[in-house]
PDB file of C-alpha atoms (C1' of nucleotides) in Angstrom:
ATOM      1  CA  UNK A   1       0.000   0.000   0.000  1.00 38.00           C
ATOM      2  CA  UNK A   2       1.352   3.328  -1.116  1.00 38.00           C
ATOM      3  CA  UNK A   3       1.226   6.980   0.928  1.00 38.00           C
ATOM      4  CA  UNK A   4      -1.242   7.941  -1.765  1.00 38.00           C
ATOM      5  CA  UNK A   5      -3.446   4.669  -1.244  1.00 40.00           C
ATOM      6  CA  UNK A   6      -3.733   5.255   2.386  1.00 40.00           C
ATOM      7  CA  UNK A   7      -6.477   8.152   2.037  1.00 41.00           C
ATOM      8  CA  UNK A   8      -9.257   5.841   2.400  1.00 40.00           C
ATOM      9  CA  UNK A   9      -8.670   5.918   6.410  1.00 40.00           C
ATOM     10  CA  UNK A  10     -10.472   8.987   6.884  1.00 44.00           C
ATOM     11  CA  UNK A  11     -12.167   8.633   3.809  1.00 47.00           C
ATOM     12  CA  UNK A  12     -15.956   6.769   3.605  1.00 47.00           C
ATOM     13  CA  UNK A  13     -15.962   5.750  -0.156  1.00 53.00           C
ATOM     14  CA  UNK A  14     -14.832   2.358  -0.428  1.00 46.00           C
ATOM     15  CA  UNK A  15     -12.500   0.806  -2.898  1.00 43.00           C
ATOM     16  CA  UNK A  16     -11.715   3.821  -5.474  1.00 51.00           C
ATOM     17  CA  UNK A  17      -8.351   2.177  -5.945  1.00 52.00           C
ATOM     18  CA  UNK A  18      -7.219   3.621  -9.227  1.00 51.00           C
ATOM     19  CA  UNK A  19      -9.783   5.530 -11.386  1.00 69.00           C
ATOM     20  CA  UNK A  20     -12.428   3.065 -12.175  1.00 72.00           C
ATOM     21  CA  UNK A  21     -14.787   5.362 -10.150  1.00 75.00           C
ATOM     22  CA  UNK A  22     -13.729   8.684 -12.004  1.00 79.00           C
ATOM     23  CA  UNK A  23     -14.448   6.081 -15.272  1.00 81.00           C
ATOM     24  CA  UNK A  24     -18.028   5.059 -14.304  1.00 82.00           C
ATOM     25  CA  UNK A  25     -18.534   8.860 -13.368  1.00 81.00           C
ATOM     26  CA  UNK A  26     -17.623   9.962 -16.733  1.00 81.00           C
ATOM     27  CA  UNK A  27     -19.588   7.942 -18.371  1.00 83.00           C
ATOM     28  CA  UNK A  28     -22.290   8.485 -15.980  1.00 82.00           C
ATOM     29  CA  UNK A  29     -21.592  12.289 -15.733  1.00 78.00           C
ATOM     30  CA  UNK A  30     -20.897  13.056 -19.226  1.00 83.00           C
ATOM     31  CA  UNK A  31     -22.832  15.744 -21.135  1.00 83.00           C
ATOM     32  CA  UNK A  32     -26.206  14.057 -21.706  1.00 89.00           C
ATOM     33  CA  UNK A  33     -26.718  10.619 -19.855  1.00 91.00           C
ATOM     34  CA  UNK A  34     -27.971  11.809 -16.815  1.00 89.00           C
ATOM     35  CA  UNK A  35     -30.982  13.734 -18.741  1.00 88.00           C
ATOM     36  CA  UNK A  36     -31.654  10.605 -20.861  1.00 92.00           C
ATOM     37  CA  UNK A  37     -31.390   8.131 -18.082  1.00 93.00           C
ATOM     38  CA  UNK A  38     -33.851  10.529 -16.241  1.00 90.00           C
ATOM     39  CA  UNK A  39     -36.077  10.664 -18.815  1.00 91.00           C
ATOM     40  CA  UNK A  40     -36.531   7.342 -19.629  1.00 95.00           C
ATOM     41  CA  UNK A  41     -38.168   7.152 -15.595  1.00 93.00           C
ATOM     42  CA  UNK A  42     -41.812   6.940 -17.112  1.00 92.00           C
ATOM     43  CA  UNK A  43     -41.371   4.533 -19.463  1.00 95.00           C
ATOM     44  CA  UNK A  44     -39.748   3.713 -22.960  1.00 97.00           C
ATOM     45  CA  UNK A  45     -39.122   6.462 -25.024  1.00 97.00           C
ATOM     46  CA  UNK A  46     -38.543   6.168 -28.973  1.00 97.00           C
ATOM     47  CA  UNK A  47     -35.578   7.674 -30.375  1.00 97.00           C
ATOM     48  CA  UNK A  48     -37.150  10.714 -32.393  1.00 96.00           C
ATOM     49  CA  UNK A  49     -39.323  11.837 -28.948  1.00 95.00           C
ATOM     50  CA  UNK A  50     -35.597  11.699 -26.955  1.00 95.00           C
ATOM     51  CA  UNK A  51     -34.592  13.908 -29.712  1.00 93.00           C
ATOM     52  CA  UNK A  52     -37.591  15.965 -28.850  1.00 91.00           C
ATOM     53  CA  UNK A  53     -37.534  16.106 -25.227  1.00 89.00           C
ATOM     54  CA  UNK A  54     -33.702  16.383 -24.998  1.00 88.00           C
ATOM     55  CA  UNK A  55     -32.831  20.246 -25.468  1.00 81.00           C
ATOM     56  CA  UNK A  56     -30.687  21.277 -27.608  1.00 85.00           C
ATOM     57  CA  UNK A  57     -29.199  17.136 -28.269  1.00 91.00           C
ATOM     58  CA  UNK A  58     -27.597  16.619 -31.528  1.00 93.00           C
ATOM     59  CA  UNK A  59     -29.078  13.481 -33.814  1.00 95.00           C
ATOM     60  CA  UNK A  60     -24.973  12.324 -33.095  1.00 95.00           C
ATOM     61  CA  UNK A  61     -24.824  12.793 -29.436  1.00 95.00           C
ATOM     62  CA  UNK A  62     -27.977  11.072 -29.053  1.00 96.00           C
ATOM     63  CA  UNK A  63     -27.235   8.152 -30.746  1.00 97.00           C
ATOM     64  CA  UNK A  64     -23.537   7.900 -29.041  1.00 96.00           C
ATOM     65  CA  UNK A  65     -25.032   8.165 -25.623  1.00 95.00           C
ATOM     66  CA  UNK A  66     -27.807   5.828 -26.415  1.00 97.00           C
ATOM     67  CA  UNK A  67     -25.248   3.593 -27.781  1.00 95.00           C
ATOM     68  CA  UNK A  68     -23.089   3.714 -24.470  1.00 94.00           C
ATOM     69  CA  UNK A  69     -25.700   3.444 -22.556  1.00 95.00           C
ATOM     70  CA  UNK A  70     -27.088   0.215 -24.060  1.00 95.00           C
ATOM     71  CA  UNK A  71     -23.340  -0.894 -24.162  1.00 93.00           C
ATOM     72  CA  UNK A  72     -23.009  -0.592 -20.355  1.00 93.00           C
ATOM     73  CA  UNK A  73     -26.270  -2.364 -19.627  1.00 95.00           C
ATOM     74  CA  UNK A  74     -28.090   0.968 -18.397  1.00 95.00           C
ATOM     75  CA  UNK A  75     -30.857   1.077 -21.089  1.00 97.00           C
ATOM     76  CA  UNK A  76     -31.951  -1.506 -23.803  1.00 97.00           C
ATOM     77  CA  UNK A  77     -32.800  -0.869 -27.172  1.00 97.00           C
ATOM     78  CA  UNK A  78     -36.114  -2.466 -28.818  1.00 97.00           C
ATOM     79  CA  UNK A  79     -36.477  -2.238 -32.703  1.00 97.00           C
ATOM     80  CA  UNK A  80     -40.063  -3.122 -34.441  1.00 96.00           C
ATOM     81  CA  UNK A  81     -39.328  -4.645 -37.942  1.00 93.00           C
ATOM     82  CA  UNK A  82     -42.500  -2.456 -39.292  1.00 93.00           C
ATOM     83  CA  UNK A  83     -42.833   0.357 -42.005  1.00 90.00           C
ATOM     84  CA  UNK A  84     -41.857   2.935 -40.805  1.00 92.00           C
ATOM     85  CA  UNK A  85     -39.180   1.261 -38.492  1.00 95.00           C
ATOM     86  CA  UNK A  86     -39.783   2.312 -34.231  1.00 96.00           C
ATOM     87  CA  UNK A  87     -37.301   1.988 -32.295  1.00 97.00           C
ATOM     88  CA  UNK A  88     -37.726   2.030 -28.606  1.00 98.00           C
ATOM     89  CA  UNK A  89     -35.400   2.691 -25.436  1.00 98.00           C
ATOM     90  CA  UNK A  90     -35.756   1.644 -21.877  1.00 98.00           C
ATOM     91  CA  UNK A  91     -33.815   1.128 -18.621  1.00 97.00           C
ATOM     92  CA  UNK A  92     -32.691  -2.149 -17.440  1.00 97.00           C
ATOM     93  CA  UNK A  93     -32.843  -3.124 -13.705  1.00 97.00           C
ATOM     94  CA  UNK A  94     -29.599  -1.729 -13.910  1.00 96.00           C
ATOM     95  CA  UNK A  95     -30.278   1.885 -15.261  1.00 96.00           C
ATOM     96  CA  UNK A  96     -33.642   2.407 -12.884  1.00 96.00           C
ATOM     97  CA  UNK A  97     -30.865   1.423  -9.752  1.00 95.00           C
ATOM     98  CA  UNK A  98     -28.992   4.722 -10.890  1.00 94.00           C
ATOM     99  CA  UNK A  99     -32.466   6.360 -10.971  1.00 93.00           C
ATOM    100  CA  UNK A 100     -33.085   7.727  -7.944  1.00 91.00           C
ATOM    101  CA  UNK A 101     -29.184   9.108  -7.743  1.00 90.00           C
ATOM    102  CA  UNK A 102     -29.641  10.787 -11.225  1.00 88.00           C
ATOM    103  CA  UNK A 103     -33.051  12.325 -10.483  1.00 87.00           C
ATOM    104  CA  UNK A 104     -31.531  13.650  -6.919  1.00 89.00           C
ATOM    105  CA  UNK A 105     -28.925  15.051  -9.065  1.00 87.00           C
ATOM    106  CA  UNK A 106     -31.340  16.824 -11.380  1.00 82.00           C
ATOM    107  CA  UNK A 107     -33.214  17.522  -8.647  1.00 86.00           C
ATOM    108  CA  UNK A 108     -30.450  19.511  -6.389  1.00 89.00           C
ATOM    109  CA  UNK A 109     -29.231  21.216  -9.783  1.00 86.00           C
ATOM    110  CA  UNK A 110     -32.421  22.740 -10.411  1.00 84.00           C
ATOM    111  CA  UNK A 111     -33.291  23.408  -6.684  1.00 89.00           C
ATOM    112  CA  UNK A 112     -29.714  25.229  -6.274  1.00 91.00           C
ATOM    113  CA  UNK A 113     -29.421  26.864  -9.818  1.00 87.00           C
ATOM    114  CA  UNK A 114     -30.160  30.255  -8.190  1.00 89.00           C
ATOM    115  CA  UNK A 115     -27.990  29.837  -4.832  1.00 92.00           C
ATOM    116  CA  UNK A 116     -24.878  29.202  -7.154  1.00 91.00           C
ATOM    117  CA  UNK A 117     -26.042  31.810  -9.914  1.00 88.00           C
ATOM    118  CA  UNK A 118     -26.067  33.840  -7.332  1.00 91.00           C
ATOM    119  CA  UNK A 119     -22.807  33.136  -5.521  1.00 91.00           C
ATOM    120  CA  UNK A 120     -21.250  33.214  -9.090  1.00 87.00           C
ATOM    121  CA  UNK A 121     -22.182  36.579  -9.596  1.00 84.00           C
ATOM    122  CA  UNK A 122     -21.398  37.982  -6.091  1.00 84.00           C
ATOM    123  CA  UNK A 123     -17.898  37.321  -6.620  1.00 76.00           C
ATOM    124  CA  UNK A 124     -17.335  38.789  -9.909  1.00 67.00           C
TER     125      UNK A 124
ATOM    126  CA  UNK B   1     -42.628  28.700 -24.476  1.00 39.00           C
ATOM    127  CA  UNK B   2     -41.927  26.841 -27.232  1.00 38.00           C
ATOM    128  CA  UNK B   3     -42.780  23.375 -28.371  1.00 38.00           C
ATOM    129  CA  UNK B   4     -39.470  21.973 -27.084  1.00 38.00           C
ATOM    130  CA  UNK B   5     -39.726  23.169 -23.444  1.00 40.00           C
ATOM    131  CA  UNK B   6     -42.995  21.411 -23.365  1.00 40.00           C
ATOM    132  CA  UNK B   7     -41.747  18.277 -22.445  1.00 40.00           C
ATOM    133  CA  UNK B   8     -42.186  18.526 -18.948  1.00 40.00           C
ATOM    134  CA  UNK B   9     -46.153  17.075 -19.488  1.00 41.00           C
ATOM    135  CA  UNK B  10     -44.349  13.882 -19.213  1.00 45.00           C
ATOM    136  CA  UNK B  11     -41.545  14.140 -17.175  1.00 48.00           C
ATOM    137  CA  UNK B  12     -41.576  14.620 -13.418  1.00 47.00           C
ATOM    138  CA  UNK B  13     -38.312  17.029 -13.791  1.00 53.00           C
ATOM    139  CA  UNK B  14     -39.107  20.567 -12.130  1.00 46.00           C
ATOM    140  CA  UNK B  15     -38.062  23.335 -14.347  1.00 43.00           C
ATOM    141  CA  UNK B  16     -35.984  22.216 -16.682  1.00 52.00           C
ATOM    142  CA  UNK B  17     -36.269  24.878 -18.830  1.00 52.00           C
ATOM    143  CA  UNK B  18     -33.004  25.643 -21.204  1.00 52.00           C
ATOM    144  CA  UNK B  19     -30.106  23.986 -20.840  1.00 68.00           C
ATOM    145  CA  UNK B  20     -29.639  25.229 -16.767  1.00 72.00           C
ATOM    146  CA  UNK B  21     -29.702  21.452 -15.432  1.00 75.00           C
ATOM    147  CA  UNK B  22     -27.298  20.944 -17.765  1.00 79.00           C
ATOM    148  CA  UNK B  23     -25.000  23.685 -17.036  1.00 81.00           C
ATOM    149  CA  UNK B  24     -25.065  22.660 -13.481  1.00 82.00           C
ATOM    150  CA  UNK B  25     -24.565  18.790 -14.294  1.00 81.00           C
ATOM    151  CA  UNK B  26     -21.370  19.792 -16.702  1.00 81.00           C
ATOM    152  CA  UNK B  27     -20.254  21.757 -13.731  1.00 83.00           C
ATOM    153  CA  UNK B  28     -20.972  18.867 -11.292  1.00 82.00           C
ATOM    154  CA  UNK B  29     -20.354  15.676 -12.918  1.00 78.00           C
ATOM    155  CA  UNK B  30     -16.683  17.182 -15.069  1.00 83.00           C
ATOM    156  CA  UNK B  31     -13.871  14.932 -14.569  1.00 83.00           C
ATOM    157  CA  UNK B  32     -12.754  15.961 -10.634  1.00 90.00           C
ATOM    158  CA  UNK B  33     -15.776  17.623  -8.853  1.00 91.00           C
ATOM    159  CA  UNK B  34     -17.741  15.187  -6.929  1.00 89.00           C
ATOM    160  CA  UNK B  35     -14.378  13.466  -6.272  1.00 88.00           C
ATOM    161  CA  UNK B  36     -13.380  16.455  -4.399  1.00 92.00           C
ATOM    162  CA  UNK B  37     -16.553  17.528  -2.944  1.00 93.00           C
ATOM    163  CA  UNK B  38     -17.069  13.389  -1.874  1.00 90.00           C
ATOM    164  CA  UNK B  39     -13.395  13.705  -0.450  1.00 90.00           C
ATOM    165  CA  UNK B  40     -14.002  17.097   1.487  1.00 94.00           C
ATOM    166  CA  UNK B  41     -16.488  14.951   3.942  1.00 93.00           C
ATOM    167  CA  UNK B  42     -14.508  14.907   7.043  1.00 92.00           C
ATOM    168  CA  UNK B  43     -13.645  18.664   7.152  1.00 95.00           C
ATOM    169  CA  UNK B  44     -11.115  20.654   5.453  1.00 97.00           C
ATOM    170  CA  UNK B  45      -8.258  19.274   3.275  1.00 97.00           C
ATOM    171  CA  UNK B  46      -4.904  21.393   2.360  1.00 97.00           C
ATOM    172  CA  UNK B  47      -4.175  21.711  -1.309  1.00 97.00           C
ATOM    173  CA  UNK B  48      -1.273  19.139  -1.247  1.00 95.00           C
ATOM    174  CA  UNK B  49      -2.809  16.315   0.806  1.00 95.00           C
ATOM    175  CA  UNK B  50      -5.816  17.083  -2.024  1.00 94.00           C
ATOM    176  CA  UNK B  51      -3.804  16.586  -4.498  1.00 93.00           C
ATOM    177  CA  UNK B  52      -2.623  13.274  -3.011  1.00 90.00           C
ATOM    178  CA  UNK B  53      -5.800  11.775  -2.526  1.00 89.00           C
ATOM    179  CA  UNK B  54      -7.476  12.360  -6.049  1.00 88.00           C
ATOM    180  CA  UNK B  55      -5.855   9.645  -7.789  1.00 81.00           C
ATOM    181  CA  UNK B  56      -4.552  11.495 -10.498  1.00 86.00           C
ATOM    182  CA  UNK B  57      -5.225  14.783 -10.864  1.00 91.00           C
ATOM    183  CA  UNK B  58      -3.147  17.533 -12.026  1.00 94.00           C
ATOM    184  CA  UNK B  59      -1.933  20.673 -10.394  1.00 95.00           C
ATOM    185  CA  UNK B  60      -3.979  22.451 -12.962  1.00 95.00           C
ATOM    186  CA  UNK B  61      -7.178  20.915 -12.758  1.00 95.00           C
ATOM    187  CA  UNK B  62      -6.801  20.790  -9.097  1.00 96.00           C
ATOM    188  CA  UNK B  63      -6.572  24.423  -9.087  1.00 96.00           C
ATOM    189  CA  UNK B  64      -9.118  24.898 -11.863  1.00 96.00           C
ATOM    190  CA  UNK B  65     -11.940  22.434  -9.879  1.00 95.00           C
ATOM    191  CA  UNK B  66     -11.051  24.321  -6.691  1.00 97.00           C
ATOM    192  CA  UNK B  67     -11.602  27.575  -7.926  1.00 95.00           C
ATOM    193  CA  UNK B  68     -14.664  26.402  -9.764  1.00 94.00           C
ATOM    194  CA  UNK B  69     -16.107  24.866  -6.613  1.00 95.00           C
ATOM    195  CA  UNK B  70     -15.199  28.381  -4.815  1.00 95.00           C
ATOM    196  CA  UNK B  71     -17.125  30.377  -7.319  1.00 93.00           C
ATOM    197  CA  UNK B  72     -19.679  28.392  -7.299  1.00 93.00           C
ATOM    198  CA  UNK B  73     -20.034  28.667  -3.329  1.00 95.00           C
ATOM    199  CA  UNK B  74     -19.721  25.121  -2.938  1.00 95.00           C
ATOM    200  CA  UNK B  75     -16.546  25.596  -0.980  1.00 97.00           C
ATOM    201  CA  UNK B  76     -14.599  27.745   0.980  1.00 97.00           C
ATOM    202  CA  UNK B  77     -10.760  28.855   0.492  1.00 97.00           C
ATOM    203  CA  UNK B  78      -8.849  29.914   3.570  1.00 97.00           C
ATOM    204  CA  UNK B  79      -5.223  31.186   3.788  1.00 96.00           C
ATOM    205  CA  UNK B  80      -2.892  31.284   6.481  1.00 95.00           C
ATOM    206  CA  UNK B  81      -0.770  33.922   6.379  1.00 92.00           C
ATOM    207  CA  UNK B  82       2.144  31.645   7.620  1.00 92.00           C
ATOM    208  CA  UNK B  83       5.367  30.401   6.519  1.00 89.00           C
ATOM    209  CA  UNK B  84       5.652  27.941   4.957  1.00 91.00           C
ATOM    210  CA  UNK B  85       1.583  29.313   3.748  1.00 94.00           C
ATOM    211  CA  UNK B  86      -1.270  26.920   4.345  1.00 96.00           C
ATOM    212  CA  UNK B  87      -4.650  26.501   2.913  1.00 97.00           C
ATOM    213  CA  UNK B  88      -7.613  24.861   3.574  1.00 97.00           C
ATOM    214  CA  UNK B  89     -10.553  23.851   1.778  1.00 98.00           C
ATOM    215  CA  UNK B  90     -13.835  22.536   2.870  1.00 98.00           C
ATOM    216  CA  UNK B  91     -17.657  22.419   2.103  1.00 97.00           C
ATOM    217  CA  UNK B  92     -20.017  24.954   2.736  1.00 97.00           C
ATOM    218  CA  UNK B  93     -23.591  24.163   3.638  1.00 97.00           C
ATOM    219  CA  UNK B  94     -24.675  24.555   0.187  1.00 96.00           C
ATOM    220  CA  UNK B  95     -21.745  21.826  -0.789  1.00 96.00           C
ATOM    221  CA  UNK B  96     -22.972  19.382   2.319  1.00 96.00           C
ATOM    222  CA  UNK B  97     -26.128  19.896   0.594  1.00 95.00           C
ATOM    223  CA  UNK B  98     -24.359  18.035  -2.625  1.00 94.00           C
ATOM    224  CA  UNK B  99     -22.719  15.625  -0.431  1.00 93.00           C
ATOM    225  CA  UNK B 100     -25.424  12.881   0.121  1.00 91.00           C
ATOM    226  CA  UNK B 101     -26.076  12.788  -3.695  1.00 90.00           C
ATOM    227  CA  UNK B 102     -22.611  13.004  -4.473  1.00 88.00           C
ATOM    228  CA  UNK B 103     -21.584   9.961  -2.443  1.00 88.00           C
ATOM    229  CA  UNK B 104     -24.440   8.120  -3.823  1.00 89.00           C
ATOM    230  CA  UNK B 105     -23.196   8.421  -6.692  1.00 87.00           C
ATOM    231  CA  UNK B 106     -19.699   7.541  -6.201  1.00 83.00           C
ATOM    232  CA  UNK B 107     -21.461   4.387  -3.893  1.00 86.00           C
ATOM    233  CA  UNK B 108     -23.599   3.753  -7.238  1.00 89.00           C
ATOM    234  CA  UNK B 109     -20.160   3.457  -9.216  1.00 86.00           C
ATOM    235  CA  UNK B 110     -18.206   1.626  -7.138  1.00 84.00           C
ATOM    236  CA  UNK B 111     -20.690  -1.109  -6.756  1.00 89.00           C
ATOM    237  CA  UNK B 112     -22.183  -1.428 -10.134  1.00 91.00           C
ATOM    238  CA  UNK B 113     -19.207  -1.359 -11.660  1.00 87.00           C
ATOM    239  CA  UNK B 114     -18.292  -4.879 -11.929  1.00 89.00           C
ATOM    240  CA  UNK B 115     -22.070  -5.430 -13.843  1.00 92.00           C
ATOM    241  CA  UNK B 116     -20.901  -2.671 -16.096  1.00 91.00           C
ATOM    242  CA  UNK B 117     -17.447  -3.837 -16.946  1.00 88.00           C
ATOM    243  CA  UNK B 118     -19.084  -7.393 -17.240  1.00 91.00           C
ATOM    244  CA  UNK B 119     -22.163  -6.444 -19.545  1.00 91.00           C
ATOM    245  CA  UNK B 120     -19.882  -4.362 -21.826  1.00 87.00           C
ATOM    246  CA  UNK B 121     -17.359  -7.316 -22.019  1.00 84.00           C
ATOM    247  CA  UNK B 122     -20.388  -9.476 -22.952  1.00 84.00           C
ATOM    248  CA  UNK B 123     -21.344  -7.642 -26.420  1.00 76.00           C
ATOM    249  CA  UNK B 124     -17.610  -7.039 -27.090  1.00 68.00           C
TER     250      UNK B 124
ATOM    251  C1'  DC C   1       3.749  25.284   0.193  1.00 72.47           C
ATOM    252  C1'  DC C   2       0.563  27.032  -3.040  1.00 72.47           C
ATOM    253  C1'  DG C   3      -0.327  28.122  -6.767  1.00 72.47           C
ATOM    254  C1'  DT C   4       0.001  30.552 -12.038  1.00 72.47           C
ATOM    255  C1'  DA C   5       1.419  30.568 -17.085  1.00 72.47           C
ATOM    256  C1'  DT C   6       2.095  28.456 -21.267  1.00 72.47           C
ATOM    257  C1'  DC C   7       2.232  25.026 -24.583  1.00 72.47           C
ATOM    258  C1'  DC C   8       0.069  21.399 -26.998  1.00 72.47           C
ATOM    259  C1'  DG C   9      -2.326  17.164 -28.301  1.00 72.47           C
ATOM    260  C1'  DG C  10      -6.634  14.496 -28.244  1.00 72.47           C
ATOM    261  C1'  DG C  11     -11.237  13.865 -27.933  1.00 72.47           C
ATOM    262  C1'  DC C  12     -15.730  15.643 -27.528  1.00 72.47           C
ATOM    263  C1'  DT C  13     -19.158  18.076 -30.041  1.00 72.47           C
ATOM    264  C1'  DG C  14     -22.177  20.259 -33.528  1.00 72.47           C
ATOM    265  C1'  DA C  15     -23.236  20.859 -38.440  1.00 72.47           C
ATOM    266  C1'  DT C  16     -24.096  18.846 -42.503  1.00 72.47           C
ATOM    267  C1'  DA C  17     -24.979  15.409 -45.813  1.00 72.47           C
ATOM    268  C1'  DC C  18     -26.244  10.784 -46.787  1.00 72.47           C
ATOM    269  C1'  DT C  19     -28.524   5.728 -46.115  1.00 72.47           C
ATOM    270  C1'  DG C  20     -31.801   1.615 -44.927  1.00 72.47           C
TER     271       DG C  20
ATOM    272  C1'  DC D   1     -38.231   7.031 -38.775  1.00 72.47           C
ATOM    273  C1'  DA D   2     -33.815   5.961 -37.257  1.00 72.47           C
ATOM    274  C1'  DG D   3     -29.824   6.209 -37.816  1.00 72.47           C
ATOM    275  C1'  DT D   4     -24.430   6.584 -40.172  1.00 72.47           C
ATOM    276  C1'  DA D   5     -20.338   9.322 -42.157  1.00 72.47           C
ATOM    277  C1'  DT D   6     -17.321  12.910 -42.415  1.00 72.47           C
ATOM    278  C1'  DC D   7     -15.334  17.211 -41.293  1.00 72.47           C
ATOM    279  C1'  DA D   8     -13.727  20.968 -38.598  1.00 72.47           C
ATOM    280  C1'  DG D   9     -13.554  23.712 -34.279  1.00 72.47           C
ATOM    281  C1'  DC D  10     -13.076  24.057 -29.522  1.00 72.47           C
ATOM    282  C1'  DC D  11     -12.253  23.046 -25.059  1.00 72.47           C
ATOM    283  C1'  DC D  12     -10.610  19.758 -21.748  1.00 72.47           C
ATOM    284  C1'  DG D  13      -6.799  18.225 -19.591  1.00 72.47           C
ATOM    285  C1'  DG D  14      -1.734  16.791 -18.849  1.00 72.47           C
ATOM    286  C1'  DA D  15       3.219  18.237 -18.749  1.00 72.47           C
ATOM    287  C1'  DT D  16       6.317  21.472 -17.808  1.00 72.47           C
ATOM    288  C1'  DA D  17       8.262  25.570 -16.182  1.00 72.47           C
ATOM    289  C1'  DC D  18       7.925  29.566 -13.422  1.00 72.47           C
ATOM    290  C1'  DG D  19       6.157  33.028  -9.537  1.00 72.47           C
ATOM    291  C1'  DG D  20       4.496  34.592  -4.481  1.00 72.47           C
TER     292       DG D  20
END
DNA sequence: CCGTATCCGGGCTGATACTG
DNA sequence: CAGTATCAGCCCGGATACGG
């Protein structure tokens, strides 16, 4: 055990040996799949309504994040062989576990948007 | 309001109006944030010992995320006018207010990351 | 000890055009 | 409708060197 291993004595998170955790959180905390994941809460959505619903999401970051997404297990994609084709996403067991965290998330960014706006501006 | 912001007939999100949530997650969930705030827990930190627990991080983004975090009132800076100088960081009540949600989120990571790794593996 | 300044490469991102 | 392909810009982020 190295000096710089030894934080985790007065530290509560367990095992963030190397960066795995700063991995899952970038994935996790990149620029859209937080909003998607949370999105998806009341059921399956189909790709064109995410589009929709999604503000300001490009047809390219959509698809990338729905593709990681479905890679890491988080949300599964459903496609209808009809004319025209639907295509419908969900979350797995897995993605409604990280529900609740990514809605409190949401949740405390839109409850202290003005607090920090605020701050921000205070100190300029 | 436009047709785009209308979303929220279906989506128990508050005010998500514009691209604020998202401001505040890009802010929140960047590479070294929650780390930090997750880290600042048990009371005040120096730079350097910061710097030795976040696996990883440079002296530039350390500085960068700290000020950041400062600005954003999240935490607090406080020099010593000593020598050698000394300076602390720790949360403010509006960055306890993160901490719960931030921890949860590192706690989400850490455990599901094995199901992750494993489910990506799978479709490789 | 606690930063700042500068350089620089890589990857994320949006825009646009095209396909099944 | 649901994507893919390609291109170009920009910003993130590390390395290094320097200042208070």
């Amino acid at each position: 055990m190295t000096d710089e291993d030894r934080h985790g004595a007065c530290g509560p998170l367990p095992a963030e040996h190397g960066g795995f955790i700063r991995e899952i959180l970038d994935r996790v905390g990149d620029k859209w799949s937080l909003l998607v994941i949370a999105l998806l809460r009341d059921g399956p959505r189909r790709y064109t309504n995410l589009q929709q619903v999604v503000p300001g999401i490009s047809q390219r970051m959509l698809t990338l994040t729905l593709r990681q997404l479905t890679e890491d297990g988080l949300v599964t994609r459903t496609a209808y062989p009809e004319v025209p084709p639907r295509v419908e996403y969900a979350l797995t067991p897995l993605g409604e576990s990280l529900l609740d965290t990514a809605t409190a998330l949401v949740n405390w960014a839109s409850t202290n948007y003005g607090a920090i706006r605020a701050h921000r501006e205070s100190n300029a």
